[in-house]
Amino acid sequence: MKNIRMEIAAVALALGACVFAAVSIAADGKPAASTSTSAASPIYGVTIPKGYREWQLIAPALESEPLNELRVVLGNKTAVDAYKKGALPFPDGTVLTKLAWKHVQSPDFEPALVPGMATTVQVMVKDSAKYAATGGWGFGRFVDGKPVDIAQHQTCFACHAARVKDRDYVFTRLAP
């Protein structure tokens, strides 16, 4: 158990370092459309928000089999404020982005896992009117900046509804 905790701590540190190395001073965090309307996700029309890599860290995660990914969730100011207040449901305008990478062993520190190849950027946008049929959330999943096919988008809400409906369909909890 101690080794697992040490590995998780090493992963969290590596993810934190990666995120903070990738970001600069926080932007206003307001959702913005992608520069290309063709980059919208099927079904929901969600795009990758401009400046999302400048948003605040909500939490890191380590995904084991079968994905073997390091993940971080970032939130815009609306999301961060809601998390800090413990406000559920999340207010309209909340945007969460999840960045994921395959994890690889650090070449500099053997016990640590660090980000390798980027795998996906996933986006959740809260708009109670626009996405009323899916708990107020719109979803987008992107690989290399392009939305994935419609079949993968059809699984987003079903998974969230089955597992975290009581938390306004959001898996990620604010890291302590």
mmCIF file of C-alpha atoms in Angstrom:
data_model
loop_
_atom_site.group_PDB
_atom_site.id
_atom_site.type_symbol
_atom_site.label_atom_id
_atom_site.label_comp_id
_atom_site.label_asym_id
_atom_site.label_seq_id
_atom_site.Cartn_x
_atom_site.Cartn_y
_atom_site.Cartn_z
ATOM 1 C CA MET A 1 0.000 0.000 0.000
ATOM 2 C CA LYS A 2 2.864 2.356 0.835
ATOM 3 C CA ASN A 3 4.394 1.795 -2.640
ATOM 4 C CA ILE A 4 1.075 2.557 -4.326
ATOM 5 C CA ARG A 5 0.751 5.792 -2.350
ATOM 6 C CA MET A 6 4.301 6.759 -3.290
ATOM 7 C CA GLU A 7 3.548 6.032 -6.962
ATOM 8 C CA ILE A 8 0.349 8.082 -6.828
ATOM 9 C CA ALA A 9 2.216 10.944 -5.155
ATOM 10 C CA ALA A 10 4.924 10.770 -7.826
ATOM 11 C CA VAL A 11 2.291 10.799 -10.569
ATOM 12 C CA ALA A 12 0.502 13.757 -8.993
ATOM 13 C CA LEU A 13 3.768 15.666 -8.727
ATOM 14 C CA ALA A 14 4.692 14.858 -12.310
ATOM 15 C CA LEU A 15 1.253 15.876 -13.553
ATOM 16 C CA GLY A 16 1.310 19.061 -11.538
ATOM 17 C CA ALA A 17 4.719 19.955 -12.879
ATOM 18 C CA CYS A 18 3.563 19.197 -16.414
ATOM 19 C CA VAL A 19 0.432 21.306 -16.112
ATOM 20 C CA PHE A 20 2.163 24.231 -14.480
ATOM 21 C CA ALA A 21 4.981 24.079 -17.007
ATOM 22 C CA ALA A 22 2.408 24.181 -19.801
ATOM 23 C CA VAL A 23 0.436 27.128 -18.497
ATOM 24 C CA SER A 24 1.078 30.776 -17.893
ATOM 25 C CA ILE A 25 -0.807 33.440 -15.945
ATOM 26 C CA ALA A 26 -4.507 32.552 -15.703
ATOM 27 C CA ALA A 27 -6.786 34.033 -18.327
ATOM 28 C CA ASP A 28 -10.397 35.060 -17.732
ATOM 29 C CA GLY A 29 -11.433 31.424 -18.340
ATOM 30 C CA LYS A 30 -14.572 32.273 -20.264
ATOM 31 C CA PRO A 31 -15.603 29.665 -22.818
ATOM 32 C CA ALA A 32 -14.687 30.577 -26.339
ATOM 33 C CA ALA A 33 -15.260 28.915 -29.648
ATOM 34 C CA SER A 34 -12.465 27.202 -31.467
ATOM 35 C CA THR A 35 -10.948 29.061 -34.394
ATOM 36 C CA SER A 36 -12.619 26.547 -36.711
ATOM 37 C CA THR A 37 -16.331 25.759 -36.652
ATOM 38 C CA SER A 38 -15.552 22.431 -38.312
ATOM 39 C CA ALA A 39 -13.807 21.387 -35.092
ATOM 40 C CA ALA A 40 -17.092 21.118 -33.178
ATOM 41 C CA SER A 41 -18.001 17.808 -31.597
ATOM 42 C CA PRO A 42 -20.823 15.812 -33.142
ATOM 43 C CA ILE A 43 -24.154 15.849 -31.279
ATOM 44 C CA TYR A 44 -23.261 18.680 -28.874
ATOM 45 C CA GLY A 45 -21.335 21.155 -31.039
ATOM 46 C CA VAL A 46 -18.719 21.670 -28.297
ATOM 47 C CA THR A 47 -15.342 23.077 -29.319
ATOM 48 C CA ILE A 48 -11.971 23.227 -27.589
ATOM 49 C CA PRO A 49 -12.027 26.520 -25.650
ATOM 50 C CA LYS A 50 -9.360 29.090 -26.388
ATOM 51 C CA GLY A 51 -6.896 29.522 -23.528
ATOM 52 C CA TYR A 52 -7.982 26.364 -21.686
ATOM 53 C CA ARG A 53 -4.385 25.430 -20.873
ATOM 54 C CA GLU A 54 -4.200 28.584 -18.772
ATOM 55 C CA TRP A 55 -7.057 27.483 -16.512
ATOM 56 C CA GLN A 56 -6.642 26.291 -12.935
ATOM 57 C CA LEU A 57 -5.941 22.674 -12.050
ATOM 58 C CA ILE A 58 -8.980 20.892 -10.610
ATOM 59 C CA ALA A 59 -7.331 17.491 -10.108
ATOM 60 C CA PRO A 60 -4.847 14.996 -11.561
ATOM 61 C CA ALA A 61 -5.672 11.321 -12.070
ATOM 62 C CA LEU A 62 -3.966 8.078 -13.008
ATOM 63 C CA GLU A 63 -5.974 5.741 -15.221
ATOM 64 C CA SER A 64 -4.837 2.139 -15.097
ATOM 65 C CA GLU A 65 -5.791 -0.659 -17.488
ATOM 66 C CA PRO A 66 -6.871 -0.539 -20.201
ATOM 67 C CA LEU A 67 -6.019 3.109 -20.951
ATOM 68 C CA ASN A 68 -2.843 3.607 -18.892
ATOM 69 C CA GLU A 69 -3.142 7.380 -18.934
ATOM 70 C CA LEU A 70 -2.109 10.342 -16.858
ATOM 71 C CA ARG A 71 -4.913 12.876 -16.778
ATOM 72 C CA VAL A 72 -5.513 16.385 -15.520
ATOM 73 C CA VAL A 73 -8.758 18.285 -15.352
ATOM 74 C CA LEU A 74 -8.629 22.057 -15.708
ATOM 75 C CA GLY A 75 -11.543 24.396 -15.088
ATOM 76 C CA ASN A 76 -12.483 27.904 -16.108
ATOM 77 C CA LYS A 77 -13.114 30.537 -13.424
ATOM 78 C CA THR A 78 -16.807 29.644 -13.199
ATOM 79 C CA ALA A 79 -15.913 25.997 -12.531
ATOM 80 C CA VAL A 80 -13.219 26.844 -9.974
ATOM 81 C CA ASP A 81 -15.537 29.193 -8.085
ATOM 82 C CA ALA A 82 -18.274 26.534 -7.992
ATOM 83 C CA TYR A 83 -15.854 23.883 -6.729
ATOM 84 C CA LYS A 84 -14.559 26.185 -3.991
ATOM 85 C CA LYS A 85 -18.098 27.013 -2.862
ATOM 86 C CA GLY A 86 -19.215 23.391 -3.102
ATOM 87 C CA ALA A 87 -22.023 24.605 -5.353
ATOM 88 C CA LEU A 88 -24.106 21.956 -7.069
ATOM 89 C CA PRO A 89 -25.442 21.978 -9.614
ATOM 90 C CA PHE A 90 -22.615 23.731 -11.416
ATOM 91 C CA PRO A 91 -23.733 27.072 -12.876
ATOM 92 C CA ASP A 92 -24.167 27.665 -16.576
ATOM 93 C CA GLY A 93 -20.878 28.770 -18.101
ATOM 94 C CA THR A 94 -18.876 26.097 -16.258
ATOM 95 C CA VAL A 95 -16.323 24.489 -18.568
ATOM 96 C CA LEU A 96 -14.068 21.566 -17.641
ATOM 97 C CA THR A 97 -11.304 20.198 -19.843
ATOM 98 C CA LYS A 98 -9.533 16.901 -19.352
ATOM 99 C CA LEU A 99 -6.110 16.403 -20.918
ATOM 100 C CA ALA A 100 -4.737 12.881 -21.159
ATOM 101 C CA TRP A 101 -1.389 11.316 -22.037
ATOM 102 C CA LYS A 102 -0.056 7.778 -22.106
ATOM 103 C CA HIS A 103 2.196 7.442 -19.097
ATOM 104 C CA VAL A 104 5.833 6.467 -19.402
ATOM 105 C CA GLN A 105 8.591 5.933 -16.882
ATOM 106 C CA SER A 106 10.588 9.060 -16.166
ATOM 107 C CA PRO A 107 14.073 8.911 -17.661
ATOM 108 C CA ASP A 108 15.273 11.063 -14.770
ATOM 109 C CA PHE A 109 13.559 9.483 -11.766
ATOM 110 C CA GLU A 110 12.698 5.777 -12.165
ATOM 111 C CA PRO A 111 9.775 5.601 -9.674
ATOM 112 C CA ALA A 112 7.917 8.410 -11.446
ATOM 113 C CA LEU A 113 5.507 8.157 -14.339
ATOM 114 C CA VAL A 114 5.440 11.165 -16.651
ATOM 115 C CA PRO A 115 3.353 12.188 -19.667
ATOM 116 C CA GLY A 116 4.212 10.519 -22.938
ATOM 117 C CA MET A 117 2.125 10.721 -26.104
ATOM 118 C CA ALA A 118 -0.959 12.954 -25.830
ATOM 119 C CA THR A 119 -4.166 10.954 -26.332
ATOM 120 C CA THR A 120 -7.184 13.213 -25.942
ATOM 121 C CA VAL A 121 -8.689 16.482 -24.825
ATOM 122 C CA GLN A 122 -12.221 16.166 -23.476
ATOM 123 C CA VAL A 123 -14.507 19.115 -22.793
ATOM 124 C CA MET A 124 -17.703 19.506 -20.749
ATOM 125 C CA VAL A 125 -19.739 22.695 -21.114
ATOM 126 C CA LYS A 126 -22.642 23.563 -18.800
ATOM 127 C CA ASP A 127 -25.609 25.201 -20.538
ATOM 128 C CA SER A 128 -28.867 24.090 -18.916
ATOM 129 C CA ALA A 129 -31.077 25.291 -21.768
ATOM 130 C CA LYS A 130 -28.993 24.097 -24.709
ATOM 131 C CA TYR A 131 -28.178 20.687 -23.205
ATOM 132 C CA ALA A 132 -31.346 20.074 -21.157
ATOM 133 C CA ALA A 133 -31.631 16.481 -22.427
ATOM 134 C CA THR A 134 -28.183 15.606 -21.011
ATOM 135 C CA GLY A 135 -28.352 17.090 -17.534
ATOM 136 C CA GLY A 136 -27.322 20.530 -18.780
ATOM 137 C CA TRP A 137 -23.958 19.352 -20.124
ATOM 138 C CA GLY A 138 -22.520 19.258 -23.626
ATOM 139 C CA PHE A 139 -19.541 17.022 -24.348
ATOM 140 C CA GLY A 140 -16.623 17.037 -26.737
ATOM 141 C CA ARG A 141 -13.791 14.561 -27.232
ATOM 142 C CA PHE A 142 -10.856 15.542 -29.447
ATOM 143 C CA VAL A 143 -7.751 13.778 -30.761
ATOM 144 C CA ASP A 144 -5.091 15.949 -32.378
ATOM 145 C CA GLY A 145 -7.511 18.875 -32.117
ATOM 146 C CA LYS A 146 -10.209 17.111 -34.161
ATOM 147 C CA PRO A 147 -13.485 15.756 -32.796
ATOM 148 C CA VAL A 148 -13.834 11.988 -32.630
ATOM 149 C CA ASP A 149 -16.663 10.127 -34.314
ATOM 150 C CA ILE A 150 -20.264 10.299 -33.245
ATOM 151 C CA ALA A 151 -20.359 6.783 -31.738
ATOM 152 C CA GLN A 152 -17.804 7.773 -29.090
ATOM 153 C CA HIS A 153 -19.770 10.918 -28.241
ATOM 154 C CA GLN A 154 -22.932 8.904 -27.665
ATOM 155 C CA THR A 155 -21.265 7.201 -24.691
ATOM 156 C CA CYS A 156 -20.376 10.407 -22.802
ATOM 157 C CA PHE A 157 -23.633 11.251 -21.077
ATOM 158 C CA ALA A 158 -24.675 7.637 -20.475
ATOM 159 C CA CYS A 159 -21.516 6.966 -18.460
ATOM 160 C CA HIS A 160 -21.804 10.210 -16.467
ATOM 161 C CA ALA A 161 -25.529 9.616 -15.787
ATOM 162 C CA ALA A 162 -24.939 6.054 -14.600
ATOM 163 C CA ARG A 163 -22.111 6.922 -12.205
ATOM 164 C CA VAL A 164 -22.222 10.536 -10.997
ATOM 165 C CA LYS A 165 -25.731 11.908 -11.467
ATOM 166 C CA ASP A 166 -25.743 12.973 -7.790
ATOM 167 C CA ARG A 167 -22.687 15.188 -8.425
ATOM 168 C CA ASP A 168 -24.224 17.016 -11.390
ATOM 169 C CA TYR A 169 -22.732 14.426 -13.751
ATOM 170 C CA VAL A 170 -19.137 15.411 -12.933
ATOM 171 C CA PHE A 171 -16.593 12.729 -12.010
ATOM 172 C CA THR A 172 -13.749 14.994 -10.929
ATOM 173 C CA ARG A 173 -13.577 16.280 -7.376
ATOM 174 C CA LEU A 174 -11.435 19.271 -6.460
ATOM 175 C CA ALA A 175 -8.018 18.013 -5.326
ATOM 176 C CA PRO A 176 -7.222 18.888 -1.713
#
